mmCIF file of C-alpha atoms in Angstrom:
data_model
loop_
_atom_site.group_PDB
_atom_site.id
_atom_site.type_symbol
_atom_site.label_atom_id
_atom_site.label_comp_id
_atom_site.label_asym_id
_atom_site.label_seq_id
_atom_site.Cartn_x
_atom_site.Cartn_y
_atom_site.Cartn_z
ATOM 1 C CA UNK P 257 0.000 0.000 0.000
ATOM 2 C CA UNK P 258 1.563 3.269 -1.151
ATOM 3 C CA UNK P 259 1.480 6.173 1.267
ATOM 4 C CA UNK P 260 0.644 9.758 0.361
ATOM 5 C CA UNK P 261 3.551 11.922 1.529
ATOM 6 C CA UNK P 262 6.006 14.652 0.683
ATOM 7 C CA UNK P 263 9.579 14.967 1.951
ATOM 8 C CA UNK P 264 11.302 18.341 1.630
ATOM 9 C CA UNK P 265 15.069 18.904 1.902
ATOM 10 C CA UNK P 266 17.088 22.062 2.481
ATOM 11 C CA UNK P 267 19.910 20.696 0.312
ATOM 12 C CA UNK P 268 20.076 19.504 -3.256
ATOM 13 C CA UNK P 269 20.105 15.761 -3.951
ATOM 14 C CA UNK P 270 17.914 15.006 -0.915
ATOM 15 C CA UNK P 271 20.522 16.150 1.613
ATOM 16 C CA UNK P 272 20.633 18.391 4.701
ATOM 17 C CA UNK P 273 17.595 19.123 6.852
ATOM 18 C CA UNK P 274 14.387 17.226 5.998
ATOM 19 C CA UNK P 275 10.734 17.797 6.783
ATOM 20 C CA UNK P 276 8.140 15.110 5.978
ATOM 21 C CA UNK P 277 4.346 15.358 5.796
ATOM 22 C CA UNK P 278 2.102 12.284 5.723
ATOM 23 C CA UNK P 279 -1.346 13.814 5.663
ATOM 24 C CA UNK P 280 -4.109 14.081 3.113
ATOM 25 C CA UNK P 281 -3.399 17.762 2.950
ATOM 26 C CA UNK P 282 -1.262 20.437 4.508
ATOM 27 C CA UNK P 283 -0.797 24.099 3.698
ATOM 28 C CA UNK P 284 2.065 26.108 5.121
ATOM 29 C CA UNK P 285 1.145 29.766 4.966
ATOM 30 C CA UNK P 286 4.628 30.913 5.948
ATOM 31 C CA UNK P 287 7.611 28.542 5.833
ATOM 32 C CA UNK P 288 9.281 30.630 8.545
ATOM 33 C CA UNK P 289 6.896 28.857 10.951
ATOM 34 C CA UNK P 290 8.968 25.714 10.263
ATOM 35 C CA UNK P 291 12.269 27.611 10.040
ATOM 36 C CA UNK P 292 12.320 26.531 6.386
ATOM 37 C CA UNK P 293 11.829 29.843 4.532
ATOM 38 C CA UNK P 294 13.718 30.139 1.227
ATOM 39 C CA UNK P 295 15.799 26.997 1.802
ATOM 40 C CA UNK P 296 13.893 24.268 -0.096
ATOM 41 C CA UNK P 297 16.194 22.692 -2.694
ATOM 42 C CA UNK P 298 14.872 19.160 -3.325
ATOM 43 C CA UNK P 299 11.835 16.999 -2.583
ATOM 44 C CA UNK P 300 10.165 13.628 -3.055
ATOM 45 C CA UNK P 301 6.418 13.536 -3.688
ATOM 46 C CA UNK P 302 4.497 10.263 -3.349
ATOM 47 C CA UNK P 303 0.935 10.221 -4.663
ATOM 48 C CA UNK P 304 -0.334 7.189 -2.731
ATOM 49 C CA UNK P 305 -2.686 4.524 -4.074
ATOM 50 C CA UNK P 306 -4.912 6.827 -6.116
ATOM 51 C CA UNK P 307 -1.937 8.296 -8.000
ATOM 52 C CA UNK P 308 -3.092 11.859 -7.339
ATOM 53 C CA UNK P 309 -1.163 14.477 -5.412
ATOM 54 C CA UNK P 310 -0.282 18.104 -5.957
ATOM 55 C CA UNK P 311 2.539 20.115 -4.442
ATOM 56 C CA UNK P 312 2.412 23.856 -5.139
ATOM 57 C CA UNK P 313 5.414 25.958 -4.142
ATOM 58 C CA UNK P 314 4.966 29.727 -3.828
ATOM 59 C CA UNK P 315 7.715 32.358 -3.724
ATOM 60 C CA UNK P 316 5.709 34.582 -1.359
ATOM 61 C CA UNK P 317 4.004 34.008 1.955
ATOM 62 C CA UNK P 318 0.245 33.378 2.102
ATOM 63 C CA UNK P 319 0.361 31.543 -1.264
ATOM 64 C CA UNK P 320 1.456 34.629 -3.201
ATOM 65 C CA UNK P 321 4.083 35.336 -5.852
ATOM 66 C CA UNK P 322 5.462 33.020 -8.501
ATOM 67 C CA UNK P 323 4.563 29.366 -8.168
ATOM 68 C CA UNK P 324 5.565 25.939 -9.447
ATOM 69 C CA UNK P 325 3.207 22.950 -9.562
ATOM 70 C CA UNK P 326 4.222 19.297 -9.294
ATOM 71 C CA UNK P 327 1.758 16.406 -9.598
ATOM 72 C CA UNK P 328 1.961 12.648 -9.090
ATOM 73 C CA UNK P 329 5.091 10.800 -7.998
ATOM 74 C CA UNK P 330 8.101 13.085 -8.388
ATOM 75 C CA UNK P 331 11.726 13.079 -7.268
ATOM 76 C CA UNK P 332 13.172 16.543 -7.790
ATOM 77 C CA UNK P 333 16.845 16.565 -6.793
ATOM 78 C CA UNK P 334 17.476 20.207 -7.711
ATOM 79 C CA UNK P 335 14.775 22.868 -7.770
ATOM 80 C CA UNK P 336 17.305 25.092 -9.512
ATOM 81 C CA UNK P 337 16.395 23.204 -12.698
ATOM 82 C CA UNK P 338 12.932 24.745 -12.319
ATOM 83 C CA UNK P 339 14.176 28.212 -11.353
ATOM 84 C CA UNK P 340 12.922 27.725 -7.814
ATOM 85 C CA UNK P 341 15.903 26.776 -5.629
ATOM 86 C CA UNK P 342 15.773 28.499 -2.218
ATOM 87 C CA UNK P 343 12.659 30.487 -3.240
ATOM 88 C CA UNK P 344 9.778 28.746 -1.407
ATOM 89 C CA UNK P 345 8.041 30.857 1.253
ATOM 90 C CA UNK P 346 4.715 28.965 1.366
ATOM 91 C CA UNK P 347 3.320 25.746 -0.090
ATOM 92 C CA UNK P 348 0.302 23.500 -0.413
ATOM 93 C CA UNK P 349 0.351 19.688 -0.516
ATOM 94 C CA UNK P 350 -2.901 17.813 -1.215
ATOM 95 C CA UNK P 351 -3.899 14.278 -2.186
ATOM 96 C CA UNK P 352 -5.745 15.357 -5.315
ATOM 97 C CA UNK P 353 -4.975 17.220 -8.511
ATOM 98 C CA UNK P 354 -5.383 20.983 -8.187
ATOM 99 C CA UNK P 355 -6.052 22.847 -11.420
ATOM 100 C CA UNK P 356 -4.360 26.113 -12.345
ATOM 101 C CA UNK P 357 -7.668 27.949 -11.874
ATOM 102 C CA UNK P 358 -7.995 26.484 -8.350
ATOM 103 C CA UNK P 359 -4.449 27.630 -7.566
ATOM 104 C CA UNK P 360 -5.229 31.133 -8.876
ATOM 105 C CA UNK P 361 -8.312 31.207 -6.616
ATOM 106 C CA UNK P 362 -6.128 30.231 -3.643
ATOM 107 C CA UNK P 363 -3.847 33.145 -4.510
ATOM 108 C CA UNK P 364 -6.754 35.553 -4.958
ATOM 109 C CA UNK P 365 -8.317 34.671 -1.585
ATOM 110 C CA UNK P 366 -5.041 33.862 0.237
ATOM 111 C CA UNK P 367 -6.913 30.868 1.629
ATOM 112 C CA UNK P 368 -5.808 27.228 1.803
ATOM 113 C CA UNK P 369 -8.019 24.587 0.166
ATOM 114 C CA UNK P 370 -10.759 23.033 2.279
ATOM 115 C CA UNK P 371 -10.050 19.945 4.365
ATOM 116 C CA UNK P 372 -6.326 20.571 4.826
ATOM 117 C CA UNK P 373 -4.363 21.434 7.919
ATOM 118 C CA UNK P 374 -2.947 24.937 7.672
ATOM 119 C CA UNK P 375 0.258 25.839 9.488
ATOM 120 C CA UNK P 376 0.602 29.526 10.291
ATOM 121 C CA UNK P 377 3.054 31.607 12.268
#
């Protein structure tokens, strides 16, 4: 049985400090709350049994600024390849596929999706 989870590393190639989430959904409004602001360099995303998961990284707090979207099972060893190394200030991880219009609505309202735990400062 595959488990829905995301592991985030401060270093490239899955090195240095790691934070792992194993929930159906979590939104971190400000990464400073985890002492992880602007340090994310690599991650592993596991979609679980249904094959659906979305990780959205935002350059600003409260889901603002530029963003990058990753879906399904992903191993990203260097976010620099996506122009996003050490740029994440907030993020959303959910066990379903979020559309671009849903992400834009999250940005417009500065509100996490329903049914997720939100971590704030």
